[in-house]
Amino acid sequence: SDFVNLMSFKRGKLAIVRVDLAPDSPVLNKALKDIRLPKDSVLVSIVRGDEVIVPRGDTVFKPGDDIIALTMVGNEPQLLSLLLGRV
């Protein structure tokens, strides 16, 4: 699937998730600084092939990127919608 909950902690309120960007993702070819992440969400890393990228404002999303994010559990649907265009 495009979304995997890797770990939940803080009594189930906080989650580390992996989102695999689909070819039709609305964030493709956009820089991180140009998108608005849900409240209390941060991108931790991008796995691109054999490379691990610590995302910065000028990091551009590419097809096939695996995004590792830290988010509040209640914000997972908004994060999925942003990164995948669907829930």
XYZ file of N, CA, C and O in Angstrom:
348
model
N 0.841 -1.183 0.000
C 0.000 0.000 0.000
C 0.879 1.235 0.000
O 2.084 1.177 0.223
N 0.268 2.386 -0.238
C 1.002 3.649 -0.311
C 1.313 4.222 1.062
O 2.083 5.165 1.171
N 0.698 3.681 2.124
C 0.834 4.237 3.462
C 1.054 3.116 4.467
O 0.346 2.122 4.445
N 2.056 3.304 5.324
C 2.331 2.323 6.373
C 2.587 3.066 7.675
O 3.402 3.986 7.713
N 1.879 2.672 8.738
C 2.147 3.222 10.061
C 3.298 2.423 10.637
O 3.140 1.248 10.949
N 4.476 3.044 10.745
C 5.661 2.342 11.213
C 5.697 2.195 12.721
O 6.191 1.203 13.240
N 5.180 3.202 13.446
C 5.234 3.163 14.899
C 4.291 4.216 15.475
O 4.164 5.300 14.946
N 3.625 3.855 16.544
C 2.816 4.811 17.302
C 3.363 4.859 18.715
O 3.776 3.846 19.262
N 3.379 6.045 19.282
C 3.830 6.186 20.659
C 3.152 7.386 21.284
O 2.289 7.991 20.672
N 3.521 7.690 22.496
C 2.819 8.696 23.304
C 1.355 8.305 23.445
O 0.447 9.062 23.127
N 1.155 7.054 23.887
C -0.191 6.501 24.095
C -1.055 6.572 22.835
O -2.232 6.887 22.882
N -0.436 6.316 21.702
C -1.187 6.260 20.453
C -1.518 7.601 19.846
O -2.280 7.667 18.889
N -0.932 8.676 20.345
C -1.252 10.007 19.816
C -0.301 10.470 18.723
O -0.637 11.340 17.943
N 0.893 9.896 18.666
C 1.923 10.317 17.724
C 2.329 9.111 16.888
O 2.424 8.000 17.407
N 2.567 9.324 15.606
C 2.911 8.204 14.724
C 4.044 8.580 13.787
O 4.157 9.724 13.353
N 4.867 7.583 13.490
C 5.833 7.689 12.406
C 5.251 6.865 11.266
O 4.912 5.691 11.448
N 5.102 7.501 10.114
C 4.459 6.841 8.983
C 5.370 6.896 7.757
O 6.243 7.749 7.648
N 5.148 5.949 6.854
C 5.828 5.955 5.559
C 4.777 6.097 4.474
O 3.778 5.377 4.471
N 5.008 7.034 3.577
C 4.110 7.262 2.455
C 4.926 7.131 1.176
O 5.927 7.829 1.003
N 4.522 6.223 0.310
C 5.181 6.042 -0.986
C 4.468 6.932 -1.995
O 3.271 6.748 -2.242
N 5.199 7.890 -2.565
C 4.566 8.803 -3.509
C 4.190 8.076 -4.796
O 5.030 7.440 -5.427
N 2.943 8.192 -5.158
C 2.424 7.589 -6.379
C 2.755 8.510 -7.566
O 3.020 9.695 -7.388
N 2.707 7.966 -8.784
C 3.000 8.782 -9.974
C 2.048 9.963 -10.157
O 2.387 10.924 -10.846
N 0.886 9.912 -9.524
C -0.071 11.013 -9.652
C -0.149 11.871 -8.384
O -1.096 12.639 -8.213
N 0.858 11.785 -7.521
C 0.860 12.563 -6.275
C 0.819 14.060 -6.585
O 1.533 14.539 -7.469
N 0.002 14.818 -5.861
C -0.096 16.265 -6.103
C 1.152 17.048 -5.695
O 1.278 18.212 -6.070
N 2.094 16.440 -4.966
C 3.287 17.182 -4.544
C 4.494 16.940 -5.455
O 5.543 17.557 -5.259
N 4.362 16.057 -6.444
C 5.493 15.766 -7.317
C 6.000 17.028 -7.991
O 5.218 17.890 -8.420
N 7.326 17.133 -8.049
C 8.027 18.256 -8.666
C 7.791 19.580 -7.957
O 8.073 20.633 -8.523
N 7.289 19.531 -6.734
C 7.134 20.729 -5.908
C 8.171 20.696 -4.801
O 8.566 19.625 -4.334
N 8.602 21.872 -4.375
C 9.536 21.974 -3.258
C 8.763 21.913 -1.947
O 7.603 22.354 -1.866
N 9.407 21.389 -0.915
C 8.784 21.290 0.401
C 8.277 22.646 0.870
O 7.192 22.750 1.437
N 9.020 23.717 0.599
C 8.610 25.051 1.045
C 7.312 25.522 0.389
O 6.669 26.446 0.885
N 6.922 24.880 -0.711
C 5.724 25.290 -1.438
C 4.471 24.500 -1.070
O 3.411 24.712 -1.661
N 4.592 23.587 -0.121
C 3.408 22.847 0.329
C 3.169 23.149 1.809
O 4.087 23.541 2.531
N 1.940 22.990 2.233
C 1.583 23.243 3.628
C 1.263 21.924 4.297
O 0.243 21.299 4.008
N 2.164 21.517 5.190
C 1.947 20.279 5.937
C 0.850 20.469 6.971
O 0.653 21.589 7.470
N 0.141 19.405 7.323
C -0.851 19.500 8.399
C -0.175 19.932 9.701
O 1.021 19.683 9.906
N -0.950 20.528 10.570
C -0.461 20.948 11.878
C 0.155 19.753 12.602
O -0.337 18.634 12.501
N 1.240 20.013 13.314
C 1.922 18.979 14.118
C 2.417 17.815 13.266
O 2.394 16.662 13.703
N 2.865 18.121 12.059
C 3.446 17.107 11.176
C 4.784 17.621 10.660
O 4.943 18.803 10.388
N 5.740 16.708 10.531
C 7.057 17.065 10.001
C 7.575 15.899 9.168
O 7.335 14.731 9.498
N 8.245 16.230 8.062
C 8.862 15.191 7.253
C 10.244 14.923 7.811
O 11.041 15.843 7.989
N 10.529 13.660 8.091
C 11.781 13.266 8.718
C 12.832 12.927 7.670
O 13.988 13.337 7.779
N 12.436 12.177 6.659
C 13.388 11.805 5.607
C 12.649 11.415 4.340
O 11.448 11.131 4.353
N 13.420 11.412 3.263
C 12.940 10.924 1.972
C 13.926 9.854 1.525
O 15.138 10.095 1.500
N 13.407 8.683 1.210
C 14.250 7.626 0.673
C 14.018 7.621 -0.832
O 12.898 7.421 -1.302
N 15.101 7.874 -1.559
C 15.037 7.956 -3.023
C 16.079 6.983 -3.570
O 17.273 7.278 -3.581
N 15.619 5.808 -3.976
C 16.557 4.778 -4.408
C 17.413 4.350 -3.223
O 16.893 3.983 -2.173
N 18.726 4.429 -3.378
C 19.657 4.091 -2.297
C 20.015 5.298 -1.440
O 20.790 5.177 -0.495
N 19.471 6.454 -1.765
C 19.811 7.698 -1.088
C 18.788 8.030 -0.005
O 17.587 7.843 -0.197
N 19.274 8.522 1.130
C 18.401 9.024 2.184
C 18.618 10.535 2.262
O 19.746 11.006 2.416
N 17.531 11.279 2.133
C 17.589 12.736 2.093
C 16.898 13.294 3.324
O 15.771 12.895 3.645
N 17.575 14.208 4.016
C 16.931 14.964 5.084
C 16.273 16.166 4.395
O 16.962 17.008 3.835
N 14.938 16.218 4.375
C 14.262 17.251 3.597
C 14.467 18.660 4.168
O 14.455 18.860 5.372
N 14.676 19.579 3.252
C 14.793 20.995 3.571
C 13.803 21.738 2.685
O 13.155 21.138 1.829
N 13.698 23.008 2.852
C 12.721 23.786 2.093
C 12.839 23.655 0.592
O 11.844 23.650 -0.119
N 14.063 23.523 0.082
C 14.245 23.445 -1.365
C 14.230 22.018 -1.910
O 14.410 21.813 -3.113
N 13.985 21.028 -1.047
C 13.903 19.635 -1.493
C 12.665 19.458 -2.375
O 11.560 19.850 -1.998
N 12.860 18.883 -3.552
C 11.772 18.671 -4.512
C 11.373 17.199 -4.490
O 12.226 16.314 -4.524
N 10.077 16.950 -4.433
C 9.542 15.589 -4.412
C 9.590 14.979 -5.809
O 9.226 15.632 -6.786
N 10.027 13.715 -5.873
C 10.155 13.004 -7.146
C 9.315 11.730 -7.121
O 9.067 11.166 -6.053
N 8.905 11.250 -8.296
C 8.152 9.991 -8.345
C 8.937 8.858 -7.693
O 10.147 8.750 -7.866
N 8.245 8.048 -6.911
C 8.870 6.910 -6.249
C 9.510 7.224 -4.916
O 10.009 6.320 -4.246
N 9.506 8.493 -4.508
C 10.048 8.838 -3.188
C 9.246 8.154 -2.095
O 8.010 8.054 -2.179
N 9.944 7.654 -1.088
C 9.308 7.134 0.123
C 9.501 8.189 1.199
O 10.636 8.507 1.556
N 8.407 8.730 1.700
C 8.443 9.801 2.682
C 8.257 9.208 4.070
O 7.311 8.445 4.303
N 9.150 9.561 4.997
C 8.995 9.187 6.402
C 8.588 10.468 7.133
O 9.277 11.484 7.035
N 7.459 10.404 7.832
C 6.924 11.588 8.502
C 6.548 11.275 9.942
O 6.202 10.141 10.272
N 6.611 12.294 10.766
C 6.147 12.242 12.147
C 4.910 13.117 12.208
O 4.936 14.267 11.759
N 3.805 12.564 12.721
C 2.556 13.308 12.745
C 1.681 12.866 13.912
O 1.829 11.754 14.420
N 0.787 13.720 14.312
C -0.225 13.335 15.278
C -1.168 12.364 14.571
O -1.482 12.545 13.388
N -1.593 11.325 15.264
C -2.439 10.291 14.662
C -3.679 10.900 14.012
O -4.065 10.518 12.917
N -4.267 11.883 14.634
C -5.466 12.516 14.073
C -5.213 13.290 12.798
O -6.148 13.607 12.072
N -3.945 13.572 12.486
C -3.609 14.315 11.269
C -3.211 13.416 10.104
O -2.917 13.914 9.019
N -3.195 12.105 10.331
C -2.809 11.185 9.256
C -3.668 11.361 7.995
O -3.124 11.392 6.894
N -4.997 11.487 8.096
C -5.791 11.652 6.870
C -5.415 12.898 6.069
O -5.342 12.847 4.842
N -5.133 14.020 6.762
C -4.743 15.236 6.055
C -3.383 15.067 5.377
O -3.176 15.534 4.261
N -2.455 14.388 6.061
C -1.137 14.157 5.485
C -1.249 13.269 4.245
O -0.635 13.533 3.216
N -2.060 12.216 4.340
C -2.279 11.339 3.185
C -2.903 12.092 2.022
O -2.497 11.934 0.872
N -3.875 12.911 2.313
C -4.527 13.689 1.266
C -3.535 14.622 0.588
O -3.530 14.746 -0.655
N -2.679 15.245 1.363
C -1.679 16.154 0.805
C -0.698 15.402 -0.087
O -0.416 15.829 -1.211
N -0.160 14.285 0.401
C 0.893 13.581 -0.309
C 0.393 12.653 -1.414
O 1.088 12.419 -2.405
N -0.814 12.129 -1.252
C -1.334 11.172 -2.231
C -2.516 11.685 -3.030
O -2.882 11.100 -4.043
N -3.151 12.753 -2.550
C -4.315 13.270 -3.241
C -5.589 12.515 -2.924
O -6.613 12.714 -3.525
N -5.494 11.590 -1.962
C -6.667 10.794 -1.558
C -6.414 10.249 -0.167
O -5.295 10.280 0.326
N -7.450 9.745 0.461
C -7.320 9.148 1.800
C -7.550 7.657 1.682
O -8.348 7.205 0.926
